[in-house]
Coordinates of C-alpha atoms in Angstrom, one line a residue:
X162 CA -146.5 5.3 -233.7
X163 CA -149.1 2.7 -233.3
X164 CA -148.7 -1.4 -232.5
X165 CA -151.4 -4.3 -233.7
X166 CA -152.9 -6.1 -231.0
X167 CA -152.9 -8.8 -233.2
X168 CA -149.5 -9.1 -233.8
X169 CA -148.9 -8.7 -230.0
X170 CA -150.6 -11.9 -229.4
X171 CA -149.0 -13.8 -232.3
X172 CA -145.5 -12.8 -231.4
X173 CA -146.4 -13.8 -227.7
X174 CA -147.6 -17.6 -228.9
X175 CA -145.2 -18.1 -231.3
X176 CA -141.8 -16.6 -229.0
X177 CA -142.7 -16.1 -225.4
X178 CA -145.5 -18.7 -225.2
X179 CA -147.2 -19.7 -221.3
X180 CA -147.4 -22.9 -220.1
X181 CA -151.1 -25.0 -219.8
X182 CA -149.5 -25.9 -216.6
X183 CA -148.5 -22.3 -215.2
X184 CA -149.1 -21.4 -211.7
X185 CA -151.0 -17.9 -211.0
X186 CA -148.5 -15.7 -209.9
X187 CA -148.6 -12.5 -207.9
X188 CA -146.7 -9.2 -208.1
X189 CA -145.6 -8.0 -204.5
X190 CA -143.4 -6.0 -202.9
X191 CA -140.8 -7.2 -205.1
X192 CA -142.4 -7.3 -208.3
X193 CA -142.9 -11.6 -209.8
X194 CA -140.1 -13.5 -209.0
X195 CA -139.9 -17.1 -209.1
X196 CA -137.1 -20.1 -210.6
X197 CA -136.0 -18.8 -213.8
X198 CA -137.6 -21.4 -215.8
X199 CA -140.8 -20.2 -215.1
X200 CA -140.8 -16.2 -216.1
X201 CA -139.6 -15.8 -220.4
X202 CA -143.6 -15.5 -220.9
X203 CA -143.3 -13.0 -217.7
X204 CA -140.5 -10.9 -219.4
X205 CA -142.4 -10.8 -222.4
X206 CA -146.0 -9.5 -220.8
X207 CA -143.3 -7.1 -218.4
X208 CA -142.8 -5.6 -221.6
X209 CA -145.6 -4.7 -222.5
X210 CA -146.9 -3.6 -219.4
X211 CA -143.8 -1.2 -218.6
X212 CA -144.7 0.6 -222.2
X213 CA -148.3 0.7 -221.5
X214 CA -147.5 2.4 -217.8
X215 CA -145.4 5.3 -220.1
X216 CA -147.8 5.9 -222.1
X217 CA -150.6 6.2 -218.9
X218 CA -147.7 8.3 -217.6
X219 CA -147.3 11.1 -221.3
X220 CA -144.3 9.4 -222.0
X221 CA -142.7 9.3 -218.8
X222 CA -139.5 6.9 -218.5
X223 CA -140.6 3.2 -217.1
X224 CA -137.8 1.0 -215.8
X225 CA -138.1 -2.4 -215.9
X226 CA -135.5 -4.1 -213.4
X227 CA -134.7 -7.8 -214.0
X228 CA -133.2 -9.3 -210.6
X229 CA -134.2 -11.7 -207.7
X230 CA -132.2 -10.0 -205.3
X231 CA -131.6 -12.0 -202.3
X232 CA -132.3 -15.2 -203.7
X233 CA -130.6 -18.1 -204.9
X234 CA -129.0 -18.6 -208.1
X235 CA -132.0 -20.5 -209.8
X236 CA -134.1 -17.6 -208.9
X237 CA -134.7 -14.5 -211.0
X238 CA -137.4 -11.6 -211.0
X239 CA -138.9 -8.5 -212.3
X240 CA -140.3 -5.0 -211.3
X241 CA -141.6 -1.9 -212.7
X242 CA -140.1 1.3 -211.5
X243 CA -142.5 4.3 -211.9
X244 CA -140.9 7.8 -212.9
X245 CA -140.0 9.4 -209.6
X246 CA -137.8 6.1 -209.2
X247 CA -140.7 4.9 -206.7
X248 CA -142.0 1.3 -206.7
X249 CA -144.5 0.7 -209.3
X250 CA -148.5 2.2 -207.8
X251 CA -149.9 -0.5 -206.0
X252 CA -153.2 -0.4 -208.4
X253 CA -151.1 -1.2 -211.7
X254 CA -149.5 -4.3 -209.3
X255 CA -152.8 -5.6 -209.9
X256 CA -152.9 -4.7 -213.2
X257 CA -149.6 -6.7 -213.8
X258 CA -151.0 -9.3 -211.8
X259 CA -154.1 -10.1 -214.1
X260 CA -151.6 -9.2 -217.2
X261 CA -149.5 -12.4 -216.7
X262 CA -151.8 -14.9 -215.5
X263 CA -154.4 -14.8 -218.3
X264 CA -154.0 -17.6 -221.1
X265 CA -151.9 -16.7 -224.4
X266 CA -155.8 -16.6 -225.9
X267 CA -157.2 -13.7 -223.3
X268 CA -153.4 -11.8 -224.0
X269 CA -154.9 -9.6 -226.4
X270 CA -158.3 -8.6 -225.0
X271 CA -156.2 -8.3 -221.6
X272 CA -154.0 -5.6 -223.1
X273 CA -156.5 -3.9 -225.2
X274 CA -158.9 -3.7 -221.3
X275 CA -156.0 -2.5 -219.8
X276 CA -155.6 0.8 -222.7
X277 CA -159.7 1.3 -222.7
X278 CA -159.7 1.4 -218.4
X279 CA -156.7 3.8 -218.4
X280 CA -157.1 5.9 -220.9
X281 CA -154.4 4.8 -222.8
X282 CA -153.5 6.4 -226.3
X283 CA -151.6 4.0 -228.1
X284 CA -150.2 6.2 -230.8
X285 CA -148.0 8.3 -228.5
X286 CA -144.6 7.8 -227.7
X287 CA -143.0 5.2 -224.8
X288 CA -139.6 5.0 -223.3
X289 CA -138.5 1.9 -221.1
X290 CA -135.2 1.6 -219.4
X291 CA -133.9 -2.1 -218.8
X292 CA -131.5 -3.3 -216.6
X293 CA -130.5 -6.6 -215.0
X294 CA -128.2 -8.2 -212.2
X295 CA -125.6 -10.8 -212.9
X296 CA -127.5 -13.7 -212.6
X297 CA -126.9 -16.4 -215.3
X298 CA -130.1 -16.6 -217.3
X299 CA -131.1 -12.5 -216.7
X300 CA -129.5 -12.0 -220.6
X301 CA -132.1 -14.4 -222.2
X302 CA -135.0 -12.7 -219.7
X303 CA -134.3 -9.4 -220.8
X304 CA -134.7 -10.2 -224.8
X305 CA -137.9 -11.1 -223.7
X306 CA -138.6 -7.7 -221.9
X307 CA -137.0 -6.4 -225.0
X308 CA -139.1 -8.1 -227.5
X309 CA -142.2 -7.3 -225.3
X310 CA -141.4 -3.6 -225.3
X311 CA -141.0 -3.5 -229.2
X312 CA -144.1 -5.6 -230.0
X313 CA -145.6 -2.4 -228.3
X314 CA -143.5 0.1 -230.5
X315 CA -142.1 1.5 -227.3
X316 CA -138.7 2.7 -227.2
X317 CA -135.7 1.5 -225.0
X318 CA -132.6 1.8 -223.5
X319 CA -130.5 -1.1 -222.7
X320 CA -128.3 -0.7 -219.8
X321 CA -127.3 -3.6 -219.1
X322 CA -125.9 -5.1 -216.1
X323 CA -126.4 -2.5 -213.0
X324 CA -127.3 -2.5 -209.9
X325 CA -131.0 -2.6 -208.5
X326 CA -130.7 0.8 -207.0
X327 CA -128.8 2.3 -210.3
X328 CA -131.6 1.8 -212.4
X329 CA -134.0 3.9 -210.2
X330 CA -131.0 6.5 -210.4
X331 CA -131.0 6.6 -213.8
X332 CA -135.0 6.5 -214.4
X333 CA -135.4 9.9 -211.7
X334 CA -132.4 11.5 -213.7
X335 CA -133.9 11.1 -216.7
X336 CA -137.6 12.2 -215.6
X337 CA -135.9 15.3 -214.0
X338 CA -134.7 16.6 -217.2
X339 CA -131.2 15.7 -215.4
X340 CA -132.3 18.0 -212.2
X341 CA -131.6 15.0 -209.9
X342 CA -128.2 13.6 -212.1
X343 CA -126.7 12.4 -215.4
X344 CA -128.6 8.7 -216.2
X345 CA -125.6 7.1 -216.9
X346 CA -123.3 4.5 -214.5
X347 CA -120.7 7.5 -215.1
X348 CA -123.0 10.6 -213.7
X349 CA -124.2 8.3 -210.5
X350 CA -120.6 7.1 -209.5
X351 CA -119.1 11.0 -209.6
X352 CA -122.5 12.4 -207.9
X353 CA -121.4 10.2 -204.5
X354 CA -117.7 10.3 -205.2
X355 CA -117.9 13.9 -205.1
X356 CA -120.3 14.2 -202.2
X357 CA -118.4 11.6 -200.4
X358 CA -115.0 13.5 -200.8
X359 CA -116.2 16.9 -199.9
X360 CA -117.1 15.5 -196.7
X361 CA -114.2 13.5 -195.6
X362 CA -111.6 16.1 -196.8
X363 CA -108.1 14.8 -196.8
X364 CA -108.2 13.5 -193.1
X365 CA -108.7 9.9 -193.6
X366 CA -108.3 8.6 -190.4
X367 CA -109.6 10.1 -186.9
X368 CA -110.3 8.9 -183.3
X369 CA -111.3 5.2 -183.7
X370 CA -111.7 5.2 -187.2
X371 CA -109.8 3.3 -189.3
X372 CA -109.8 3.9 -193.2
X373 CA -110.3 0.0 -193.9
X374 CA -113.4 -1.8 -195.0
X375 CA -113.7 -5.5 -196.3
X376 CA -116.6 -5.7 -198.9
X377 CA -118.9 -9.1 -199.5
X378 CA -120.5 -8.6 -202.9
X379 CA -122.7 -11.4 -202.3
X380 CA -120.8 -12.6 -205.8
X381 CA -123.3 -9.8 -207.2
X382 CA -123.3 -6.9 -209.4
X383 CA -122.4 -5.3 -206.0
X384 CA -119.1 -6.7 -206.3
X385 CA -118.7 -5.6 -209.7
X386 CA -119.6 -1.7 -209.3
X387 CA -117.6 -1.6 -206.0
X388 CA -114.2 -2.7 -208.1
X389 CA -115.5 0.0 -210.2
X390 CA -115.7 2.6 -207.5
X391 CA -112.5 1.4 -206.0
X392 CA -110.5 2.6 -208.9
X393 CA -111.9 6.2 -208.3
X394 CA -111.5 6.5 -204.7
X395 CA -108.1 7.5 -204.8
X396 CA -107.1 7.4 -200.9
X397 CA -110.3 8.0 -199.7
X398 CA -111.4 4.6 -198.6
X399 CA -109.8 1.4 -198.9
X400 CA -112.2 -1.6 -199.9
X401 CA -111.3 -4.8 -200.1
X402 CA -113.3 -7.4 -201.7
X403 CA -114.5 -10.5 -201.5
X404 CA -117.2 -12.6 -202.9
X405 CA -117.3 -11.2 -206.1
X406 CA -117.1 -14.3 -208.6
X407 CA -119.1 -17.3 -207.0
X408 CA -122.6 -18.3 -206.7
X409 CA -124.6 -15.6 -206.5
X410 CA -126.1 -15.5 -202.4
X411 CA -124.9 -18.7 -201.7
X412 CA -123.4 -18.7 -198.0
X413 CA -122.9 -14.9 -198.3
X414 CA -124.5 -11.7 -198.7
X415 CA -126.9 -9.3 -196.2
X416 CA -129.7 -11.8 -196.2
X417 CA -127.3 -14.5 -195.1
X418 CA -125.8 -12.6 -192.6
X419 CA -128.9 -11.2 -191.0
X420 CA -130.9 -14.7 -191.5
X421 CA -128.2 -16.6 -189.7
X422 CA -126.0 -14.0 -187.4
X423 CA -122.9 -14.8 -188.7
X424 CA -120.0 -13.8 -191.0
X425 CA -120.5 -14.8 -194.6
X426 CA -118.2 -17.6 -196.1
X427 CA -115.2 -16.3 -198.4
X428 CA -114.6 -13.6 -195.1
X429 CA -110.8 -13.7 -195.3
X430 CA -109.2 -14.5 -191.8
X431 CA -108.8 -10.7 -190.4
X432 CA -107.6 -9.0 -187.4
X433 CA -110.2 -9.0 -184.5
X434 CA -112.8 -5.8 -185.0
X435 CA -112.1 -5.2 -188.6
X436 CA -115.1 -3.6 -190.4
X437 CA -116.6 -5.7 -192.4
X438 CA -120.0 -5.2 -194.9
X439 CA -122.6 -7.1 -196.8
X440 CA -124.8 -6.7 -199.6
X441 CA -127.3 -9.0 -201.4
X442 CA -127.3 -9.8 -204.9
X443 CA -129.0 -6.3 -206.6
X444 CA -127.0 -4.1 -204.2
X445 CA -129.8 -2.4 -202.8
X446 CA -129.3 -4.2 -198.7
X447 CA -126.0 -3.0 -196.9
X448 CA -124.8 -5.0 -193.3
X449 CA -122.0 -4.2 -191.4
X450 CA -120.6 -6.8 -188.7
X451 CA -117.2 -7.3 -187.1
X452 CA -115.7 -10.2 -184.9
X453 CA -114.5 -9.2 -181.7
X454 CA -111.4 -10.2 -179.9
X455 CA -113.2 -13.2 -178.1
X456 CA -114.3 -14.3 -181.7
X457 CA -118.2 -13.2 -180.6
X458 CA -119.6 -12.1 -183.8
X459 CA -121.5 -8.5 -183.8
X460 CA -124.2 -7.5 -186.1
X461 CA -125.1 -4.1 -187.2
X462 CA -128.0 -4.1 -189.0
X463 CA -130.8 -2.0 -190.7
X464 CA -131.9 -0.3 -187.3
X465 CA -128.4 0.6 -186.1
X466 CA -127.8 2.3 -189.5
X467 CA -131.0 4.2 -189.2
X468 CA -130.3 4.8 -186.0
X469 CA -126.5 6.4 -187.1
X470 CA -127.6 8.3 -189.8
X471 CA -130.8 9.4 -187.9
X472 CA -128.3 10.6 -185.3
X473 CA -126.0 12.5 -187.7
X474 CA -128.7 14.1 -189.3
X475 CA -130.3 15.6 -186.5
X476 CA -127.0 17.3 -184.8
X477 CA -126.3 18.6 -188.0
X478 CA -129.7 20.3 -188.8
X479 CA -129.9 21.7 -184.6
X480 CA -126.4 22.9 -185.4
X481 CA -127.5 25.1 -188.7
X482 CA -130.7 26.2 -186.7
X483 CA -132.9 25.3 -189.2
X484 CA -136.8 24.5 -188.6
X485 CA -137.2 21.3 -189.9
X486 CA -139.6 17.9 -189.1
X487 CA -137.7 14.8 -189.1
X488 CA -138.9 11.6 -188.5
X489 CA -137.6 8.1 -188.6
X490 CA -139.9 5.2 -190.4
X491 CA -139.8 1.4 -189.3
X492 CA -141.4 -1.8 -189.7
X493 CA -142.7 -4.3 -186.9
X494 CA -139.1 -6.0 -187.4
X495 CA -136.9 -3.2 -186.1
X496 CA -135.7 -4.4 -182.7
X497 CA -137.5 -3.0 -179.7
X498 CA -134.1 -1.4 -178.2
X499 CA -133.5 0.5 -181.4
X500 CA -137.1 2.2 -181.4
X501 CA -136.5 2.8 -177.9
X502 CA -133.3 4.2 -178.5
X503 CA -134.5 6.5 -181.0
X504 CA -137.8 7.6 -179.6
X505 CA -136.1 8.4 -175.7
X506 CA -132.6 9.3 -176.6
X507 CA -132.3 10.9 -180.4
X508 CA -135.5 12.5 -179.6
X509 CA -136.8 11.8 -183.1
X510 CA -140.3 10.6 -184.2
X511 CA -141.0 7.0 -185.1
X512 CA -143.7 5.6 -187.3
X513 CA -143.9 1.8 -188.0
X514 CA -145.7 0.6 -191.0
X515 CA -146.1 -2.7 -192.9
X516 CA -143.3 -4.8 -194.4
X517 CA -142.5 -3.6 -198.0
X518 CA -140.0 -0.5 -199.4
X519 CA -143.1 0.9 -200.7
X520 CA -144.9 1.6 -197.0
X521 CA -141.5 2.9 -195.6
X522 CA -141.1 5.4 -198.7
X523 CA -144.7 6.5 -198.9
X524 CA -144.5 7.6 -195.2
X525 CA -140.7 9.0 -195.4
X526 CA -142.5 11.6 -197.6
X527 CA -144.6 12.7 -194.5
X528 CA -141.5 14.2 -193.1
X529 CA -139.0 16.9 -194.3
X530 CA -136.3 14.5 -193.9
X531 CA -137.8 11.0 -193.6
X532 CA -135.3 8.0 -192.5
X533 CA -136.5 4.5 -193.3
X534 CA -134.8 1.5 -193.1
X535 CA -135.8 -2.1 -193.1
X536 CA -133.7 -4.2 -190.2
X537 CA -132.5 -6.2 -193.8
X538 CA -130.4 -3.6 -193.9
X539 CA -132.7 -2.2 -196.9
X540 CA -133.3 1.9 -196.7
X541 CA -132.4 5.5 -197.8
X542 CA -133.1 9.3 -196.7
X543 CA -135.7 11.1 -198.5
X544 CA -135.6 15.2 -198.6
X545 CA -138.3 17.4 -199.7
X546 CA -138.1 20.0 -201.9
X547 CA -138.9 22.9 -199.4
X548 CA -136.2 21.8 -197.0
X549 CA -133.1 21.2 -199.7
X550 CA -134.2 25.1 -200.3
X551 CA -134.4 25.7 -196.8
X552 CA -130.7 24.0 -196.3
X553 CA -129.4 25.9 -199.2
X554 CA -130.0 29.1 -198.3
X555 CA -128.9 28.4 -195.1
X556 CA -125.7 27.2 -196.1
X557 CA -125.0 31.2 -197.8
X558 CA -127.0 33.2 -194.8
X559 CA -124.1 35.6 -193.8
X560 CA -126.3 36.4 -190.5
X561 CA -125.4 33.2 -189.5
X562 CA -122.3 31.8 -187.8
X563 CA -119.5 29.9 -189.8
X564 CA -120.1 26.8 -187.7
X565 CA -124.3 26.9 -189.0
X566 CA -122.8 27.1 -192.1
X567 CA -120.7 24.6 -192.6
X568 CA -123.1 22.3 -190.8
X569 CA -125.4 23.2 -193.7
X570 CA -122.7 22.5 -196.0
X571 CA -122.0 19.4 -194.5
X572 CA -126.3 18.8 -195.5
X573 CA -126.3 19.7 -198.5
X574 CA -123.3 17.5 -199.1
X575 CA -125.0 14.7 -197.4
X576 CA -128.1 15.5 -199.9
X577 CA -126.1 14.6 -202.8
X578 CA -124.4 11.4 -201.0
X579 CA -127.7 9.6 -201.0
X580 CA -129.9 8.2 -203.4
X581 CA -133.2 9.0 -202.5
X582 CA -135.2 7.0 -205.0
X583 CA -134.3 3.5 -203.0
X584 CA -132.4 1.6 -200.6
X585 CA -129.0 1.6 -202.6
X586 CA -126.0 -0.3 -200.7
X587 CA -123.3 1.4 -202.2
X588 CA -124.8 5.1 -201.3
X589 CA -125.7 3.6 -198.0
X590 CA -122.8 2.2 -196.8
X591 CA -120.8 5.3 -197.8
X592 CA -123.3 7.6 -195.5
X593 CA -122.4 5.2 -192.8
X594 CA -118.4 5.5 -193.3
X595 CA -118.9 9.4 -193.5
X596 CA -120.8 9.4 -190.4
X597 CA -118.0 7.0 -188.3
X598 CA -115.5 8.9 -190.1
X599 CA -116.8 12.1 -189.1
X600 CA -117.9 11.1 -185.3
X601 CA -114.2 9.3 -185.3
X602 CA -115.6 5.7 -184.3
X603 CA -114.9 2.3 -184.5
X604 CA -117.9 -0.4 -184.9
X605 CA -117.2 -1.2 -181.4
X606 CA -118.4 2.3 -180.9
X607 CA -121.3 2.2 -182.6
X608 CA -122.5 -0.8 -181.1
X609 CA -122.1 1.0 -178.1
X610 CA -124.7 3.1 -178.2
X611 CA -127.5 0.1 -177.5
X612 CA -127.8 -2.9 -176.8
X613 CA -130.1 -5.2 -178.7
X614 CA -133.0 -7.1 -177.5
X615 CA -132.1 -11.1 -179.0
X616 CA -134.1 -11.9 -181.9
X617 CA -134.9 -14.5 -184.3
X618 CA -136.9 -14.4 -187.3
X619 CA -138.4 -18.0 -188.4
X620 CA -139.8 -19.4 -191.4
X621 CA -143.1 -22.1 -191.0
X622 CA -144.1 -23.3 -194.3
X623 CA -148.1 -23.8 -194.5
X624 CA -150.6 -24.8 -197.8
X625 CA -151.8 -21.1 -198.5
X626 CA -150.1 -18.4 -196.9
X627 CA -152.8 -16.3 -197.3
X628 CA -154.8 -17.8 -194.6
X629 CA -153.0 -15.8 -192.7
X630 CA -153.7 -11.8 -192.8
X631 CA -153.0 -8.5 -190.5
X632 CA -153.6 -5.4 -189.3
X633 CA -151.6 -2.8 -187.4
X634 CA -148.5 -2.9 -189.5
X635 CA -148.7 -6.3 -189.9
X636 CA -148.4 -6.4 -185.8
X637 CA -151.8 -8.1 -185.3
X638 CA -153.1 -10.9 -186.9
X639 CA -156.3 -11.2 -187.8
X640 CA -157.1 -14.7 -189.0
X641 CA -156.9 -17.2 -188.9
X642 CA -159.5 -16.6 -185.6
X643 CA -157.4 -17.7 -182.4
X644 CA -154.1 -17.3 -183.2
X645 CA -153.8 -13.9 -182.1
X646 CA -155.0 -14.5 -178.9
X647 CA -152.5 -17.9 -178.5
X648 CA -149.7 -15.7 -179.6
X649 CA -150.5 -13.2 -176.7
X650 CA -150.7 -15.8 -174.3
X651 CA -147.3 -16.7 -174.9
X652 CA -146.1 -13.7 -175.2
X653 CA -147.4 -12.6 -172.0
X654 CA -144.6 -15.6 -169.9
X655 CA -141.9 -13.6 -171.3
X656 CA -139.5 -10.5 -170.0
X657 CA -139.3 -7.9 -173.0
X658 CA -141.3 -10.6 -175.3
X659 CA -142.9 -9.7 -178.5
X660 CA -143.6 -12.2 -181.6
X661 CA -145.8 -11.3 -184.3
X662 CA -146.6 -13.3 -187.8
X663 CA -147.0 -12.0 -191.3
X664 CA -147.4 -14.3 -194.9
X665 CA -144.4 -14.2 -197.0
X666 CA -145.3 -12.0 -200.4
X667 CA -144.0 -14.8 -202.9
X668 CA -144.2 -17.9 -201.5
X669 CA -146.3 -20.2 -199.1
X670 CA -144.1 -19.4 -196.1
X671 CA -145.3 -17.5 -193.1
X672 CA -142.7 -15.8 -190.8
X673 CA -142.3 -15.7 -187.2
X674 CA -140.1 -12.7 -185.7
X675 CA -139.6 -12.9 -181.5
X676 CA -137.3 -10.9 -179.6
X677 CA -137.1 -11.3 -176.0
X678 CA -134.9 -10.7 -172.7
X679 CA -132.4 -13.3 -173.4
X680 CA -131.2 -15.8 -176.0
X681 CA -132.6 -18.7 -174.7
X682 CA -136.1 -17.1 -173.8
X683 CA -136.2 -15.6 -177.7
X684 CA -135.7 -19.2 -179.2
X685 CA -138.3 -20.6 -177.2
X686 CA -140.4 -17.7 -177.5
X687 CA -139.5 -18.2 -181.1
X688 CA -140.6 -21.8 -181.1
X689 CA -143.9 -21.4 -179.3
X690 CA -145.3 -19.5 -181.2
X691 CA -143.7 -21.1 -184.5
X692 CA -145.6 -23.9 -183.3
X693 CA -149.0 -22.5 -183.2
X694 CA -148.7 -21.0 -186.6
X695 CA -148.1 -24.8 -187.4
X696 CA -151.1 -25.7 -185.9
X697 CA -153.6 -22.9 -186.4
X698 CA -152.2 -22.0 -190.4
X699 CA -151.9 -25.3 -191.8
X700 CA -148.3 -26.0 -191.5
X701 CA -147.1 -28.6 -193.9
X702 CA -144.0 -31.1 -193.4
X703 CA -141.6 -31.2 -190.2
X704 CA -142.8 -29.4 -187.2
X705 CA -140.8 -26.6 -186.3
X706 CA -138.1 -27.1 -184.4
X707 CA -136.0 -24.9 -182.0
X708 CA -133.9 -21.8 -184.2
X709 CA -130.2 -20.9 -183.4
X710 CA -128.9 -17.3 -183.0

């Protein structure tokens, strides 16, 4: 099976033509992403990148994933998805990178240097899976992927509409020879159904617990697959949702919850403490949050769910008695009270890393069981092969008590409940209601267990954020010269205060987190050190002014 460079080029010109006055673009953490308008020539040269990486792979399944996520409506995206379901490697990002920004003219030399530097052989076979979120204009983007992948001769499959976190499902499955599932929307919704199930057992309701959640799809394909798991969870759970036919992220969804600290709009009026959860517009972040009795709105975000499951994890594995090295993973944006929390009272190891899924899963794999979690509410569970093993036999050792094993039942079961190729909202938020089900709390109880330092997280748009750079898990900032330094100093006048600043990945923002003692010494902390950035970075328009929490 072989393709013409030639014809590669032509189709690309004539269909899926770029722009004189395109902008370079970068792929980051999250792949290109950008307005809509400006990505059918991205689709296109996705295309045939994602059959190229098969072939560099013998064949191995590619996904190519066509979502912006957490952005607006006039946004859209795309990423590769390598074959263990992992983020694409970080030397083909620059491969990608140098694939879309070179002129219509340079496409064909640019694909045919791409084959000769890999090693590519052109005549063997490619498969690409597709998928795309809900967004408006992601149909007309993926017949560009489409086209893209057969101007290549590679082979697809089409699967539509799906979830972010689906996809990478289905690309593991399918690179697994099915070890890991059944590829199809079918195989992933029984896998957790069943998992999910087998833990609860038929008591639905215990201590605190009550068998009631209210759902914000973000108007997302979240919403969409969670009406499809509703119809399958018998009396198992009862969801309710809401936001499921609007404008995509617009005043809902996990990044405007977290971003702004408060319930989404579209939140019917509910009793006081009702459990309530987010998730953004691929379905891969999960939130939960509740209003209190005073109407004082509580957030539990991506710490306190690492934190939960962290917690479950580890009585369960001292309870079957098995030796086993678990650590939790974090970025410089988990709150200081959760690492705290973790480090002195779950006893379990913490490494911090940079921002991006990619650092937090590459370090996860360090660890038998590795928990990572961004505080976006973005993070899964990963299990090594040795200790599933371990786990399993375990779970069959007649030497041991019935209590060991049915705590390495409960493991194993747990295992299955979570998708360890990504942060997945759905199989997220149903490890958090099995572990509130099973420890019989509320969210009141939950929140209980810390209490969070105040924090803010800013934006300060500047001319190029990439005057700004880091080190130390993105803790330290390097240049421009000085700023560290002024950050320190203010730093320094406050109780419990730490700020650090990191570029955005896709646009000319940079991004100020502070936490502090208080609420009133975190906004000024906040705007201090926003104000510097300004100052020091090349901050463009308005001055910063003063955040709310």
């Amino acid at each position: 099976m072989t393709f013409n460079l030639r014809q590669v080029y032509a189709f690309a010109r004539e269909y899926h033509q770029k722009r004189d006055n395109q902008k370079d673009i970068q792929y980051g953490t999250a792949g290109f992403r950008s307005h809509a308008d400006n990505l059918d020539y991205v689709m296109y040269r996705m295309g045939l990148l994602a059959v190229l990486r098969s072939r560099a792979k013998s064949g191995k399944v590619i996904g190519v994933m066509i979502t912006a996520s957490h952005n607006p409506e006039q946004d859209n995206g795309v990423k590769l998805i390598d074959p263990m379901g992992e983020m694409l490697e970080q030397r083909w990002e620059k491969l990608a990178t140098a694939l879309v920004n070179v002129s219509d003219d340079d496409l064909e030399t640019q694909v045919g240097k791409i084959s000769a530097d890999e090693g590519i052989d052109n005549t063997m076979p490619a498969k690409v899976f597709v998928g795309m979120d809900t967004r408006y204009h992601s149909p007309q983007l993926a017949k560009a992927v489409l086209n893209g992948i057969a101007a290549m001769r590679g082979t697809v499959r089409d699967f539509g509409i799906v979830t972010t976190p689906m996809l990478h499902y289905f690309v593991t499955c399918s690179n697994t020879n099915m070890a890991y599932g059944l590829p199809t929307e079918d195989g992933y919704m029984h896998k957790l159904l069943r998992a999910f199930k087998t833990i609860r057992g038929k008591d639905f309701e215990r201590g605190n617990y009550v068998n009631q959640v209210y759902y914000d799809g973000a108007n997302g394909v979240g919403s969409l697959k969670m009406l499809g798991f509703i119809k399958k969870f018998d009396c198992y759970l009862n969801v309710k949702v809401f936001n499921s036919n609007g404008k995509i992220n617009y005043n809902c969804g996990a990044d405007y919850v977290k971003t702004n600290q408060r319930a989404p709009e579209g939140l019917p009026e509910l009793e006081p403490n009702a459990r309530c959860v987010s998730v953004d517009g691929d379905a891969d972040r999960v939130l939960y949050y509740f209003t209190d009795a005073e109407g004082a709105f509580h957030l539990l975000d991506g710490d306190r769910i690492a934190t939960l499951i962290a917690g479950f994890l580890k009585e369960l594995v001292e309870k079957c008695g098995v030796d086993i090295n678990m650590g939790l993973v974090q970025t410089a944006y988990a709150n200081g009270a959760s690492t705290d929390y973790i480090v002195n009272q779950l006893k379990v190891p913490v490494a911090c890393v940079p921002t991006g899924v990619k650092h937090l899963h590459h370090k996860a794999l360090d660890y038998d069981i590795g928990v990572y979690f961004e505080a976006n509410g973005h993070g899964t569970i990963i299990y090594s092969t040795s200790v599933k093993d371990k786990i399993a036999a375990a779970s069959k050792d007649e030497s041991l008590t019935q209590e060991q094993r049915g705590a390495a039942d409960i493991l194993l079961q747990t295992i299955d409940l979570t998708n360890e190729t990504v942060g997945d909202a759905i199989s997220d938020m149903l490890l958090v209601e099995t572990v509130l089900h099973y420890r019989g709390w509320s969210l009141n109880d939950w929140l209980a267990t810390y209490t969070d330092l105040p924090n803010v997280l800013m934006k300060i748009k500047v001319e190029d954020r990439n005057v700004i750079t880091t080190t130390d898990a993105e803790r330290v900032c390097v240049t421009p010269e000085g700023l560290q330094d002024a950050i320190n100093e203010i730093v320094a006048k406050y109780a419990k205060g730490r700020s650090f600043v990191r570029p955005s990945g896709t646009e000319d923002v940079v991004r100020v987190y502070a936490e502090a003692d208080t609420k009133e010494n975190t906004l000024q902390l906040a705007l201090d050190v926003a104000n510097v950035v300004y100052d020091k970075a090349g901050g463009t328009g308005e001055r910063p002014q003063k955040p709310q929490i």
